[in-house]
XYZ file of C-alpha atoms in Angstrom:
137
model
C 114.758 91.014 106.658
C 111.244 90.420 105.291
C 109.844 93.418 102.414
C 106.662 93.463 100.225
C 106.978 94.395 96.765
C 104.054 96.421 95.730
C 103.111 96.370 91.902
C 101.560 99.321 90.975
C 98.285 99.154 89.365
C 98.011 100.162 85.329
C 94.783 101.733 83.637
C 94.687 98.156 82.076
C 94.814 96.163 85.817
C 91.955 99.249 86.681
C 90.256 98.427 83.618
C 90.102 94.552 84.785
C 92.136 93.189 82.103
C 93.738 90.188 83.022
C 97.158 88.932 81.598
C 97.468 86.672 78.975
C 98.647 83.193 79.174
C 102.139 84.193 77.901
C 102.595 86.717 80.816
C 101.195 83.958 83.234
C 103.417 81.161 82.158
C 106.163 83.862 82.687
C 104.899 85.105 86.306
C 104.731 81.681 86.910
C 107.935 80.453 85.882
C 109.610 83.374 88.211
C 107.287 83.137 91.397
C 108.393 78.679 91.165
C 112.189 80.441 91.152
C 111.136 82.535 93.765
C 109.723 79.007 95.839
C 112.880 77.247 95.573
C 114.769 80.024 96.713
C 113.301 80.353 99.501
C 112.558 83.927 99.122
C 108.277 84.204 98.410
C 106.543 83.866 101.490
C 103.345 84.699 99.880
C 101.794 86.461 96.821
C 98.443 87.540 95.458
C 97.518 90.077 92.591
C 94.298 92.382 93.698
C 91.147 92.848 91.949
C 90.287 96.547 90.336
C 89.548 99.575 92.470
C 86.039 99.084 91.245
C 85.621 96.026 93.363
C 86.831 97.556 96.688
C 86.080 100.250 99.180
C 88.308 102.559 101.217
C 87.348 103.318 104.716
C 88.438 107.338 106.045
C 88.760 107.130 109.849
C 88.167 111.117 111.307
C 87.985 111.073 115.090
C 84.944 108.486 116.313
C 83.937 108.407 112.055
C 83.750 106.093 109.674
C 83.583 106.783 106.209
C 82.794 104.477 103.643
C 84.301 105.113 100.138
C 83.289 103.133 96.793
C 85.602 102.296 94.309
C 87.385 103.083 91.561
C 89.798 105.504 92.869
C 91.602 108.098 91.119
C 95.103 108.391 90.504
C 96.083 105.011 88.581
C 99.835 105.733 89.549
C 99.652 105.211 93.595
C 97.113 101.939 92.989
C 97.943 98.620 93.961
C 97.676 95.768 91.860
C 99.422 92.693 93.679
C 102.066 92.148 95.988
C 105.252 89.529 96.956
C 106.064 89.048 100.801
C 109.885 88.121 100.626
C 112.564 87.042 102.685
C 115.805 88.367 101.678
C 119.231 89.081 103.058
C 119.200 93.037 101.959
C 117.459 95.233 99.865
C 120.443 94.623 97.139
C 119.190 91.013 97.101
C 115.332 92.090 96.701
C 116.310 94.305 93.803
C 118.085 91.763 92.192
C 115.575 89.235 92.458
C 112.666 92.132 91.084
C 115.227 92.919 88.007
C 114.440 89.189 86.747
C 110.619 89.867 86.909
C 108.888 89.252 83.550
C 107.508 92.813 83.387
C 107.822 95.099 80.515
C 105.796 98.342 81.086
C 105.307 98.941 85.372
C 106.389 100.090 88.326
C 107.404 98.384 91.077
C 108.161 98.868 94.468
C 109.866 97.936 97.478
C 109.430 98.379 101.227
C 110.657 96.601 104.098
C 108.471 94.747 106.470
C 108.958 95.987 110.048
C 109.978 93.368 112.423
C 109.348 92.597 116.208
C 112.779 94.033 116.778
C 112.224 97.266 115.380
C 109.504 98.686 117.558
C 112.022 98.631 120.561
C 110.654 98.680 124.481
C 107.360 99.869 123.421
C 106.951 96.204 122.124
C 107.194 94.442 125.797
C 107.201 91.108 126.520
C 103.368 90.623 126.812
C 102.828 92.053 123.007
C 105.514 89.911 121.820
C 103.853 86.480 123.291
C 100.633 88.125 121.519
C 102.383 88.435 118.674
C 103.706 84.986 118.462
C 100.558 83.656 119.747
C 98.569 84.935 116.498
C 101.240 83.999 114.065
C 100.874 80.849 115.176
C 98.084 80.642 114.854
C 97.844 82.178 110.929
C 100.510 78.857 110.543
C 102.985 81.557 109.384
C 105.599 80.708 112.268
């Protein structure tokens, strides 16, 4: 199963504070362990919401809202995409992450089989073509 591990934003990350060398070193070691174990598929940090926008869809209207956004506890500062055997395995890996004072969420990613008959053979073929083009087969 694939999971997205979502690192929540903090006041510091929203202020644009970058991790220090110690944290970068520890996170690098942890990420290397994930790669060696065949767990990590992707990982990225995100800039503060002051550098972002939201697009609100309402009927045919599109409203662009410039950041920063309120409610830091609801914002995302970064993510991993992991391939694990179970949610329990994801939790065990995450417990080893070098965090001191943050909140991290783990969410299972939908797979093609989760959509049932609505995901027709034609749609599955389209999905496979796109994944191949993205180099993520």
